[in-house]
Amino acid sequence: MDVKTARKPYVFDRLGRKPSDISHNKSVCIFWRNGKCLRNPCRFLHSELPVTCAKKGSYLESSNQKDLPTKNSNYIRTKNKLVLKRFLETTVENSREDAGSKDCKRGTSKNLALKNEESGSNSTEDVLTKSEDVLTKSEDVLKKSEDVLKQNVCQSWVHGNCIDGNKCQSLHSWFHADGLSILARLQGHTKAVTGIALPEKNNKLYTGSSDRTVRIWDCHTGQCAQVIELGADIGSMISEAVWVFIGMPNVVKALNTELGAEYDLNGPIGQVYAMATTDDITLFAGGQDGVILAWKCTTETNSPFQPIASLKGHTSDVVSLTVGRERLYSGSKDHTIRVWDHKTLECVMTLDGHADTVTSLICWEDYLLSGSLDRTVKAWAMNEEGHVEAIYTHVEEHGVVAFCGMRDGNGKPTLYCSCNNNSVQLYEMPSFDDGGRLFAKQEVKVILHGPKGLGLFFTGDQTGLVTAWRWLPKSKE
């Protein structure tokens, strides 16, 4: 009787392989490495030898230097990492086959090699061309980045701690504009400068601040000649003829610089952020309740300003006012601009177009320019039907804080546009071409142009600094 003995199953049975299929030779098949081995099974290995690694938690090491593939011709080193050369070659061959050699069949190795060389040369040229294009674009981007850096002030230098010195790629200057110079930096206010005034027939500059003071500066020496304590934050300041008007909570103070007299104009509700005057000294002041009050200058000695109207329409703070072409324009936190006939003092139209607070308004020739925290500057003009409409919108990178318009050293009309990124952008008008930039430690809240023909203007920022600027006269060739 035959006795059948149970065979102990090999581990290969569980893996679906036989012992005979497994080579005991630990050498790697050189034909496999070159992609030409056709034997199956092959008595040599069709895989690379494993690298002997240390235990988890220790540095990667190998006790047998022969196991490391660092000197193997089938590996290349890129960025300190070992990459299998054969894998790269295979990837290139596959891409070439996908590009134009899909119909090539296995077995014609010579033809395949020739086709691969032809398609490879074309693909190499394409890759080189694309690489050159990428390099060119990268160079353009780098040049633009360098230009941007050169047009922006170094923030480390602003705070006095730049360590790069002359090697710094950013500006070590408070401005980037041709023909511009700083006359003086007037320091004294401890909080934001909110108003600057230069009354006629006077050699004094008046500045108001949130530190509740008015400082009077000597224009010849640049020294502070007087400090007036007012006991409340100053929201705005303007001048007309010999008068200086100071906007404060619930009141406007009128200073006569010739007589040294002071008058209180009561009536506003809340802080007065904006004021404007006409040539005949009609004063307009906007309050936080959205109401604009108007006073008329008279010849009376005791009370030279008489209230004449209360203009209602805005639903939030009035923060900008300007007069031009027999009209008063008002900007508000309610995102609108209202147009008032300054003879009848009635609202004739409302301009909708901004998506945030209208912070600045100026009349320039036949146009109205408006700036807003919505990062736009709009130019408005009257159409044939008599309606004011936006004819151009300039987009800024940051919200607009304040406006001023004057001519530069070459006589070109220039718009000074202060934004809430601590800079003032200069634009040549009406093209809005870049004319330079001014820089400050903090936001510039107010800009005032000086007397005509002198090229002077002044800026006041949130640190309390007042800067006097001057355009250099045009050189005669």
Short mmCIF file of C-alpha atoms in Angstrom, two decimals:
data_model
loop_
_atom_site.label_atom_id
_atom_site.label_comp_id
_atom_site.label_asym_id
_atom_site.label_seq_id
_atom_site.Cartn_x
_atom_site.Cartn_y
_atom_site.Cartn_z
CA MET A 1 0.00 0.00 0.00
CA ASP A 2 1.40 3.28 -1.06
CA VAL A 3 1.68 5.79 1.63
CA LYS A 4 1.36 9.39 0.56
CA THR A 5 3.15 11.80 2.75
CA ALA A 6 2.03 15.37 3.07
CA ARG A 7 4.49 17.85 1.64
CA LYS A 8 5.21 20.84 3.74
CA PRO A 9 4.12 23.81 1.67
CA TYR A 10 6.80 26.19 0.60
CA VAL A 11 6.44 29.84 1.25
CA PHE A 12 6.65 30.20 -2.54
CA ASP A 13 3.36 28.38 -2.88
CA ARG A 14 1.65 31.09 -0.89
CA LEU A 15 3.19 33.66 -3.18
CA GLY A 16 2.24 31.79 -6.32
CA ARG A 17 5.80 31.01 -7.32
CA LYS A 18 8.02 27.97 -7.42
CA PRO A 19 11.46 27.56 -5.95
CA SER A 20 12.85 27.03 -9.41
CA ASP A 21 11.61 30.50 -10.45
CA ILE A 22 13.77 32.18 -7.87
CA SER A 23 17.36 32.77 -8.73
CA HIS A 24 19.92 32.15 -6.08
CA ASN A 25 22.34 34.36 -7.95
CA LYS A 26 22.54 37.78 -6.37
CA SER A 27 24.08 39.43 -9.44
CA VAL A 28 22.04 41.97 -11.39
CA CYS A 29 21.36 41.17 -15.05
CA ILE A 30 23.39 43.58 -17.18
CA PHE A 31 21.03 43.02 -20.13
CA TRP A 32 18.07 43.97 -17.93
CA ARG A 33 19.86 47.12 -16.92
CA ASN A 34 20.14 48.06 -20.60
CA GLY A 35 16.56 47.02 -21.32
CA LYS A 36 17.46 44.14 -23.63
CA CYS A 37 17.01 40.98 -21.56
CA LEU A 38 14.39 38.69 -23.16
CA ARG A 39 14.74 35.71 -20.79
CA ASN A 40 11.90 34.85 -18.47
CA PRO A 41 12.80 33.46 -16.04
CA CYS A 42 16.36 34.78 -15.91
CA ARG A 43 18.89 33.36 -13.50
CA PHE A 44 20.10 36.89 -12.74
CA LEU A 45 18.25 39.52 -10.75
CA HIS A 46 15.89 41.90 -12.57
CA SER A 47 16.10 44.45 -9.76
CA GLU A 48 18.73 46.56 -8.04
CA LEU A 49 20.36 45.33 -4.89
CA PRO A 50 18.71 46.75 -1.77
CA VAL A 51 20.58 49.28 0.36
CA THR A 52 21.20 48.03 3.85
CA CYS A 53 19.66 50.59 6.19
CA ALA A 54 20.11 51.23 9.87
CA LYS A 55 17.32 50.79 12.33
CA LYS A 56 14.56 53.33 12.60
CA GLY A 57 15.58 56.39 14.58
CA SER A 58 19.26 56.29 13.60
CA TYR A 59 21.14 57.85 10.70
CA LEU A 60 20.91 56.07 7.36
CA GLU A 61 24.04 54.01 7.07
CA SER A 62 25.34 50.95 5.23
CA SER A 63 27.79 48.47 6.61
CA ASN A 64 28.68 47.20 3.14
CA GLN A 65 29.94 49.97 0.85
CA LYS A 66 29.41 47.73 -2.18
CA ASP A 67 25.64 47.93 -1.59
CA LEU A 68 25.62 51.72 -2.07
CA PRO A 69 24.76 52.81 -5.61
CA THR A 70 26.81 56.02 -5.48
CA LYS A 71 29.37 54.75 -8.01
CA ASN A 72 26.88 52.90 -10.16
CA SER A 73 26.69 54.25 -13.72
CA ASN A 74 22.95 53.73 -13.66
CA TYR A 75 22.50 56.45 -11.03
CA ILE A 76 22.97 60.17 -11.31
CA ARG A 77 23.08 62.76 -8.51
CA THR A 78 20.67 65.69 -8.55
CA LYS A 79 20.33 68.10 -5.57
CA ASN A 80 22.11 65.61 -3.29
CA LYS A 81 19.56 62.91 -4.07
CA LEU A 82 20.25 59.67 -5.92
CA VAL A 83 18.00 59.22 -8.93
CA LEU A 84 17.93 56.06 -10.96
CA LYS A 85 19.27 56.85 -14.43
CA ARG A 86 17.45 53.92 -15.94
CA PHE A 87 14.15 55.31 -14.67
CA LEU A 88 14.85 58.64 -16.37
CA GLU A 89 15.83 56.94 -19.62
CA THR A 90 12.67 54.87 -19.52
CA THR A 91 10.55 57.96 -18.94
CA VAL A 92 12.15 59.74 -21.90
CA GLU A 93 11.66 56.72 -24.13
CA ASN A 94 8.00 56.42 -23.13
CA SER A 95 7.40 60.10 -23.84
CA ARG A 96 9.02 59.75 -27.25
CA GLU A 97 6.86 56.75 -28.05
CA ASP A 98 3.75 58.71 -27.05
CA ALA A 99 4.81 61.65 -29.22
CA GLY A 100 5.27 59.84 -32.51
CA SER A 101 6.36 56.26 -32.21
CA LYS A 102 3.27 54.48 -30.94
CA ASP A 103 3.20 52.25 -34.01
CA CYS A 104 6.70 50.89 -33.34
CA LYS A 105 6.61 47.28 -32.26
CA ARG A 106 8.91 45.41 -29.98
CA GLY A 107 11.74 43.48 -31.69
CA THR A 108 12.98 46.17 -34.08
CA SER A 109 15.43 47.69 -31.67
CA LYS A 110 17.58 49.38 -34.32
CA ASN A 111 14.63 51.09 -36.03
CA LEU A 112 13.25 52.05 -32.67
CA ALA A 113 16.57 53.56 -31.66
CA LEU A 114 16.77 55.56 -34.91
CA LYS A 115 13.22 56.82 -34.54
CA ASN A 116 13.89 57.66 -30.93
CA GLU A 117 16.97 59.64 -31.95
CA GLU A 118 15.01 61.58 -34.60
CA SER A 119 12.04 62.30 -32.37
CA GLY A 120 14.42 62.94 -29.50
CA SER A 121 16.29 65.60 -31.43
CA ASN A 122 13.06 67.37 -32.31
CA SER A 123 11.73 67.14 -28.78
CA THR A 124 15.10 68.35 -27.45
CA GLU A 125 14.92 71.40 -29.69
CA ASP A 126 11.38 72.07 -28.50
CA VAL A 127 12.44 71.72 -24.89
CA LEU A 128 15.40 74.06 -25.44
CA THR A 129 13.17 76.61 -27.16
CA LYS A 130 10.65 76.47 -24.33
CA SER A 131 13.46 76.72 -21.79
CA GLU A 132 14.81 79.82 -23.51
CA ASP A 133 11.33 81.35 -23.45
CA VAL A 134 10.98 80.56 -19.75
CA LEU A 135 14.41 82.08 -19.05
CA THR A 136 13.52 85.21 -21.00
CA LYS A 137 10.26 85.60 -19.10
CA SER A 138 12.08 85.00 -15.83
CA GLU A 139 14.61 87.71 -16.67
CA ASP A 140 11.76 90.11 -17.47
CA VAL A 141 10.09 89.30 -14.16
CA LEU A 142 13.38 89.84 -12.32
CA LYS A 143 13.92 93.19 -14.04
CA LYS A 144 10.40 94.29 -13.15
CA SER A 145 10.93 93.13 -9.57
CA GLU A 146 14.17 95.12 -9.38
CA ASP A 147 12.40 98.20 -10.76
CA VAL A 148 9.63 97.80 -8.17
CA LEU A 149 12.20 97.45 -5.40
CA LYS A 150 14.02 100.57 -6.58
CA GLN A 151 10.75 102.51 -6.50
CA ASN A 152 9.87 101.49 -2.95
CA VAL A 153 11.46 102.71 0.23
CA CYS A 154 13.32 100.23 2.41
CA GLN A 155 11.16 99.69 5.49
CA SER A 156 14.20 98.74 7.55
CA TRP A 157 15.82 102.05 6.56
CA VAL A 158 12.62 103.91 7.50
CA HIS A 159 12.91 102.51 11.04
CA GLY A 160 16.68 103.05 11.14
CA ASN A 161 17.86 99.45 11.16
CA CYS A 162 18.81 98.50 7.58
CA ILE A 163 22.09 96.57 7.60
CA ASP A 164 22.55 96.31 3.81
CA GLY A 165 23.72 99.88 3.33
CA ASN A 166 24.57 100.72 -0.28
CA LYS A 167 23.87 97.11 -1.30
CA CYS A 168 20.19 97.42 -0.40
CA GLN A 169 18.01 97.12 -3.51
CA SER A 170 15.26 99.35 -2.11
CA LEU A 171 15.29 103.13 -1.79
CA HIS A 172 17.02 104.83 1.09
CA SER A 173 15.13 108.06 0.45
CA TRP A 174 11.82 109.69 1.34
CA PHE A 175 10.91 110.20 -2.31
CA HIS A 176 11.38 108.86 -5.81
CA ALA A 177 10.88 111.74 -8.26
CA ASP A 178 13.07 113.85 -10.50
CA GLY A 179 13.54 117.50 -9.57
CA LEU A 180 12.08 117.23 -6.06
CA SER A 181 13.73 118.21 -2.79
CA ILE A 182 12.87 118.38 0.92
CA LEU A 183 13.08 121.88 2.37
CA ALA A 184 12.31 121.07 6.00
CA ARG A 185 10.90 118.45 8.34
CA LEU A 186 8.88 120.12 11.07
CA GLN A 187 8.63 117.99 14.20
CA GLY A 188 6.53 118.89 17.20
CA HIS A 189 3.10 117.28 16.98
CA THR A 190 2.72 114.04 18.91
CA LYS A 191 -0.25 112.67 16.96
CA ALA A 192 -1.61 112.72 13.41
CA VAL A 193 -1.51 116.00 11.49
CA THR A 194 -5.07 116.63 10.29
CA GLY A 195 -4.80 120.11 8.78
CA ILE A 196 -2.31 122.55 7.24
CA ALA A 197 -3.01 126.19 6.37
CA LEU A 198 -0.95 128.97 4.83
CA PRO A 199 -2.89 132.24 5.10
CA GLU A 200 -2.26 135.08 2.66
CA LYS A 201 0.05 137.97 3.53
CA ASN A 202 1.58 135.93 6.28
CA ASN A 203 4.95 134.28 6.76
CA LYS A 204 3.54 131.70 9.16
CA LEU A 205 2.46 128.11 8.53
CA TYR A 206 -0.41 126.75 10.67
CA THR A 207 -0.73 123.03 11.42
CA GLY A 208 -3.44 121.23 13.42
CA SER A 209 -3.28 117.79 14.96
CA SER A 210 -5.15 115.13 16.90
CA ASP A 211 -2.90 116.06 19.82
CA ARG A 212 -5.32 118.99 20.39
CA THR A 213 -2.83 121.69 19.45
CA VAL A 214 -2.27 124.19 16.67
CA ARG A 215 1.36 124.94 15.92
CA ILE A 216 2.47 128.11 14.16
CA TRP A 217 5.76 127.80 12.28
CA ASP A 218 8.08 130.54 11.03
CA CYS A 219 8.45 129.99 7.29
CA HIS A 220 11.93 131.55 7.24
CA THR A 221 13.56 129.66 10.08
CA GLY A 222 11.41 126.50 10.20
CA GLN A 223 11.06 126.91 13.96
CA CYS A 224 7.82 126.60 15.91
CA ALA A 225 6.88 130.13 16.96
CA GLN A 226 3.75 129.33 18.96
CA VAL A 227 1.65 126.44 20.28
CA ILE A 228 -2.08 126.94 20.85
CA GLU A 229 -3.78 124.44 23.18
CA LEU A 230 -7.40 123.94 22.10
CA GLY A 231 -8.44 121.10 24.40
CA ALA A 232 -10.05 118.96 21.68
CA ASP A 233 -8.97 116.91 18.64
CA ILE A 234 -8.66 118.91 15.45
CA GLY A 235 -10.49 117.28 12.55
CA SER A 236 -9.61 119.69 9.74
CA MET A 237 -8.04 123.05 8.93
CA ILE A 238 -8.19 125.42 5.93
CA SER A 239 -7.44 129.07 5.22
CA GLU A 240 -8.98 131.79 3.05
CA ALA A 241 -7.45 135.26 2.78
CA VAL A 242 -6.44 136.25 6.33
CA TRP A 243 -8.69 133.66 7.98
CA VAL A 244 -7.74 130.27 9.37
CA PHE A 245 -10.65 127.91 10.08
CA ILE A 246 -10.22 125.01 12.52
CA GLY A 247 -12.73 122.15 12.56
CA MET A 248 -13.35 120.61 15.98
CA PRO A 249 -16.12 118.62 17.69
CA ASN A 250 -19.34 120.67 17.55
CA VAL A 251 -17.60 123.92 16.60
CA VAL A 252 -15.50 125.70 13.99
CA LYS A 253 -12.95 128.21 15.24
CA ALA A 254 -12.20 131.18 12.98
CA LEU A 255 -8.84 132.93 13.51
CA ASN A 256 -8.13 136.33 12.00
CA THR A 257 -4.36 136.30 11.52
CA GLU A 258 -4.16 140.07 10.98
CA LEU A 259 -6.12 141.14 14.05
CA GLY A 260 -5.36 138.15 16.23
CA ALA A 261 -9.10 137.73 16.88
CA GLU A 262 -10.82 134.36 17.43
CA TYR A 263 -14.49 133.45 16.87
CA ASP A 264 -16.52 130.28 17.56
CA LEU A 265 -18.98 129.12 14.90
CA ASN A 266 -21.38 126.79 16.65
CA GLY A 267 -23.80 124.36 15.08
CA PRO A 268 -21.96 121.29 13.73
CA ILE A 269 -22.81 117.92 15.24
CA GLY A 270 -19.75 115.82 16.05
CA GLN A 271 -16.30 116.20 14.58
CA VAL A 272 -15.82 118.50 11.58
CA TYR A 273 -13.74 116.46 9.13
CA ALA A 274 -14.14 118.69 6.07
CA MET A 275 -14.46 122.38 5.23
CA ALA A 276 -14.44 124.51 2.07
CA THR A 277 -14.79 128.20 1.20
CA THR A 278 -15.78 130.30 -1.79
CA ASP A 279 -13.97 133.40 -3.04
CA ASP A 280 -16.46 135.64 -1.21
CA ILE A 281 -15.69 133.73 2.01
CA THR A 282 -18.77 131.61 2.34
CA LEU A 283 -17.70 128.82 4.68
CA PHE A 284 -19.05 125.24 4.47
CA ALA A 285 -18.42 122.67 7.22
CA GLY A 286 -19.54 119.05 7.27
CA GLY A 287 -20.52 117.22 10.45
CA GLN A 288 -20.74 113.63 11.53
CA ASP A 289 -24.52 113.73 11.24
CA GLY A 290 -24.25 114.21 7.44
CA VAL A 291 -25.35 117.87 7.60
CA ILE A 292 -23.34 120.65 5.95
CA LEU A 293 -23.58 124.07 7.60
CA ALA A 294 -22.90 127.35 5.75
CA TRP A 295 -21.81 130.75 7.10
CA LYS A 296 -21.41 134.03 5.27
CA CYS A 297 -18.64 136.49 6.13
CA THR A 298 -19.96 139.95 7.00
CA THR A 299 -18.47 143.27 7.99
CA GLU A 300 -19.73 143.09 11.55
CA THR A 301 -16.97 143.27 14.12
CA ASN A 302 -18.54 141.29 16.93
CA SER A 303 -19.81 138.41 14.81
CA PRO A 304 -18.27 138.44 11.33
CA PHE A 305 -19.81 135.09 10.27
CA GLN A 306 -23.56 134.58 10.05
CA PRO A 307 -25.19 131.15 9.50
CA ILE A 308 -27.14 131.09 6.24
CA ALA A 309 -28.11 127.46 5.53
CA SER A 310 -28.15 123.85 6.63
CA LEU A 311 -27.63 121.38 3.75
CA LYS A 312 -29.15 117.99 4.46
CA GLY A 313 -28.95 114.86 2.35
CA HIS A 314 -26.06 112.64 3.40
CA THR A 315 -26.82 109.77 5.73
CA SER A 316 -23.36 109.56 7.31
CA ASP A 317 -20.24 111.63 8.09
CA VAL A 318 -19.25 114.28 5.56
CA VAL A 319 -15.49 113.81 5.10
CA SER A 320 -14.65 115.79 1.93
CA LEU A 321 -15.76 119.13 0.45
CA THR A 322 -14.68 121.23 -2.53
CA VAL A 323 -16.02 124.20 -4.46
CA GLY A 324 -15.82 124.74 -8.20
CA ARG A 325 -17.86 126.01 -11.17
CA GLU A 326 -20.49 127.63 -8.95
CA ARG A 327 -21.12 124.32 -7.20
CA LEU A 328 -20.31 122.65 -3.92
CA TYR A 329 -19.36 118.96 -3.97
CA SER A 330 -19.51 116.82 -0.83
CA GLY A 331 -18.21 113.29 -0.20
CA SER A 332 -19.40 111.07 2.62
CA LYS A 333 -19.03 107.77 4.38
CA ASP A 334 -22.36 106.84 2.76
CA HIS A 335 -20.30 106.26 -0.45
CA THR A 336 -22.02 109.09 -2.39
CA ILE A 337 -21.09 112.48 -3.79
CA ARG A 338 -23.70 115.22 -3.64
CA VAL A 339 -23.71 118.23 -5.93
CA TRP A 340 -25.08 121.50 -4.51
CA ASP A 341 -25.84 124.79 -6.21
CA HIS A 342 -23.93 127.17 -3.97
CA LYS A 343 -26.29 130.06 -4.80
CA THR A 344 -29.55 128.32 -3.97
CA LEU A 345 -27.76 125.82 -1.65
CA GLU A 346 -29.97 123.01 -2.94
CA CYS A 347 -28.84 119.54 -3.91
CA VAL A 348 -29.10 119.22 -7.69
CA MET A 349 -27.84 115.63 -8.06
CA THR A 350 -26.32 112.65 -6.28
CA LEU A 351 -23.39 110.73 -7.80
CA ASP A 352 -23.24 107.00 -7.11
CA GLY A 353 -20.13 105.19 -8.22
CA HIS A 354 -17.89 104.52 -5.27
CA ALA A 355 -18.14 101.43 -3.10
CA ASP A 356 -16.59 102.97 0.01
CA THR A 357 -16.01 106.29 1.78
CA VAL A 358 -15.35 109.21 -0.58
CA THR A 359 -12.30 110.65 1.16
CA SER A 360 -11.13 113.30 -1.32
CA LEU A 361 -12.58 115.75 -3.82
CA ILE A 362 -10.95 118.42 -5.98
CA CYS A 363 -12.11 120.42 -8.98
CA TRP A 364 -9.61 120.51 -11.81
CA GLU A 365 -10.49 122.68 -14.81
CA ASP A 366 -13.81 121.25 -16.09
CA TYR A 367 -13.51 118.01 -14.16
CA LEU A 368 -14.27 116.71 -10.71
CA LEU A 369 -11.81 114.17 -9.28
CA SER A 370 -12.88 111.90 -6.44
CA GLY A 371 -10.86 109.43 -4.39
CA SER A 372 -12.18 106.66 -2.20
CA LEU A 373 -11.17 103.89 0.14
CA ASP A 374 -12.51 101.53 -2.54
CA ARG A 375 -9.09 102.00 -4.24
CA THR A 376 -10.33 104.07 -7.16
CA VAL A 377 -9.92 107.60 -8.47
CA LYS A 378 -12.78 108.75 -10.67
CA ALA A 379 -12.92 111.64 -13.11
CA TRP A 380 -16.37 113.19 -13.54
CA ALA A 381 -17.60 115.59 -16.22
CA MET A 382 -20.88 117.15 -17.26
CA ASN A 383 -22.53 115.65 -20.34
CA GLU A 384 -24.65 117.48 -22.95
CA GLU A 385 -27.79 116.95 -20.89
CA GLY A 386 -26.26 118.73 -17.90
CA HIS A 387 -25.73 115.60 -15.81
CA VAL A 388 -22.40 114.78 -14.17
CA GLU A 389 -21.13 111.31 -15.04
CA ALA A 390 -17.94 109.33 -14.49
CA ILE A 391 -15.82 109.37 -17.63
CA TYR A 392 -12.73 107.58 -16.31
CA THR A 393 -11.80 105.33 -13.40
CA HIS A 394 -8.23 104.84 -12.26
CA VAL A 395 -7.61 101.82 -10.03
CA GLU A 396 -5.15 102.08 -7.16
CA GLU A 397 -3.53 99.25 -5.21
CA HIS A 398 -4.56 100.85 -1.92
CA GLY A 399 -7.31 103.05 -0.56
CA VAL A 400 -7.12 106.78 -1.31
CA VAL A 401 -6.79 109.08 1.71
CA ALA A 402 -6.13 112.60 0.42
CA PHE A 403 -5.76 114.65 -2.78
CA CYS A 404 -3.92 117.74 -3.93
CA GLY A 405 -3.31 119.20 -7.37
CA MET A 406 -0.55 121.52 -8.59
CA ARG A 407 2.18 121.78 -11.22
CA ASP A 408 5.58 120.15 -10.88
CA GLY A 409 8.98 121.67 -11.62
CA ASN A 410 8.46 121.31 -15.36
CA GLY A 411 5.08 122.99 -15.25
CA LYS A 412 3.16 119.74 -15.78
CA PRO A 413 -0.17 119.43 -13.94
CA THR A 414 0.30 116.78 -11.26
CA LEU A 415 -2.09 114.96 -8.96
CA TYR A 416 -0.80 114.09 -5.50
CA CYS A 417 -2.65 111.00 -4.32
CA SER A 418 -2.05 109.84 -0.75
CA CYS A 419 -2.93 106.19 -0.10
CA ASN A 420 -3.20 104.16 3.06
CA ASN A 421 0.07 102.32 2.35
CA ASN A 422 2.11 105.25 3.74
CA SER A 423 2.95 106.72 0.34
CA VAL A 424 1.87 109.55 -1.96
CA GLN A 425 1.70 108.68 -5.65
CA LEU A 426 2.37 111.46 -8.16
CA TYR A 427 0.45 111.32 -11.44
CA GLU A 428 0.91 113.44 -14.53
CA MET A 429 -2.48 114.68 -15.60
CA PRO A 430 -4.64 113.89 -17.43
CA SER A 431 -2.81 110.72 -18.54
CA PHE A 432 -2.25 109.34 -15.01
CA ASP A 433 1.34 108.51 -15.99
CA ASP A 434 3.66 107.74 -13.10
CA GLY A 435 5.42 110.88 -11.92
CA GLY A 436 7.13 109.56 -8.80
CA ARG A 437 6.32 108.72 -5.21
CA LEU A 438 6.72 110.14 -1.71
CA PHE A 439 7.12 107.97 1.38
CA ALA A 440 6.30 108.37 5.06
CA LYS A 441 6.55 106.32 8.22
CA GLN A 442 2.78 106.38 8.51
CA GLU A 443 -0.23 107.46 6.47
CA VAL A 444 -0.17 110.97 4.99
CA LYS A 445 -3.48 112.54 6.05
CA VAL A 446 -3.23 116.00 4.47
CA ILE A 447 -1.49 117.65 1.48
CA LEU A 448 -1.45 121.40 0.83
CA HIS A 449 0.03 123.29 -2.13
CA GLY A 450 1.87 126.53 -1.50
CA PRO A 451 1.64 129.89 -3.27
CA LYS A 452 1.50 129.70 -7.06
CA GLY A 453 4.79 129.80 -8.91
CA LEU A 454 7.00 128.73 -6.00
CA GLY A 455 6.72 124.95 -6.41
CA LEU A 456 6.05 124.49 -2.69
CA PHE A 457 3.78 121.95 -1.04
CA PHE A 458 3.38 120.43 2.41
CA THR A 459 2.44 117.01 3.77
CA GLY A 460 1.39 115.91 7.26
CA ASP A 461 1.35 112.28 8.41
CA GLN A 462 0.02 110.26 11.31
CA THR A 463 3.28 110.44 13.26
CA GLY A 464 2.85 114.20 13.60
CA LEU A 465 5.56 115.08 11.09
CA VAL A 466 5.06 118.01 8.71
CA THR A 467 7.31 118.01 5.63
CA ALA A 468 7.93 121.00 3.36
CA TRP A 469 8.72 120.03 -0.24
CA ARG A 470 9.88 122.04 -3.22
CA TRP A 471 10.11 121.37 -6.93
CA LEU A 472 13.45 122.50 -8.27
CA PRO A 473 13.19 125.09 -11.06
CA LYS A 474 13.39 123.74 -14.60
CA SER A 475 16.95 123.79 -15.90
CA LYS A 476 17.59 126.08 -18.86
CA GLU A 477 19.31 124.31 -21.70
#
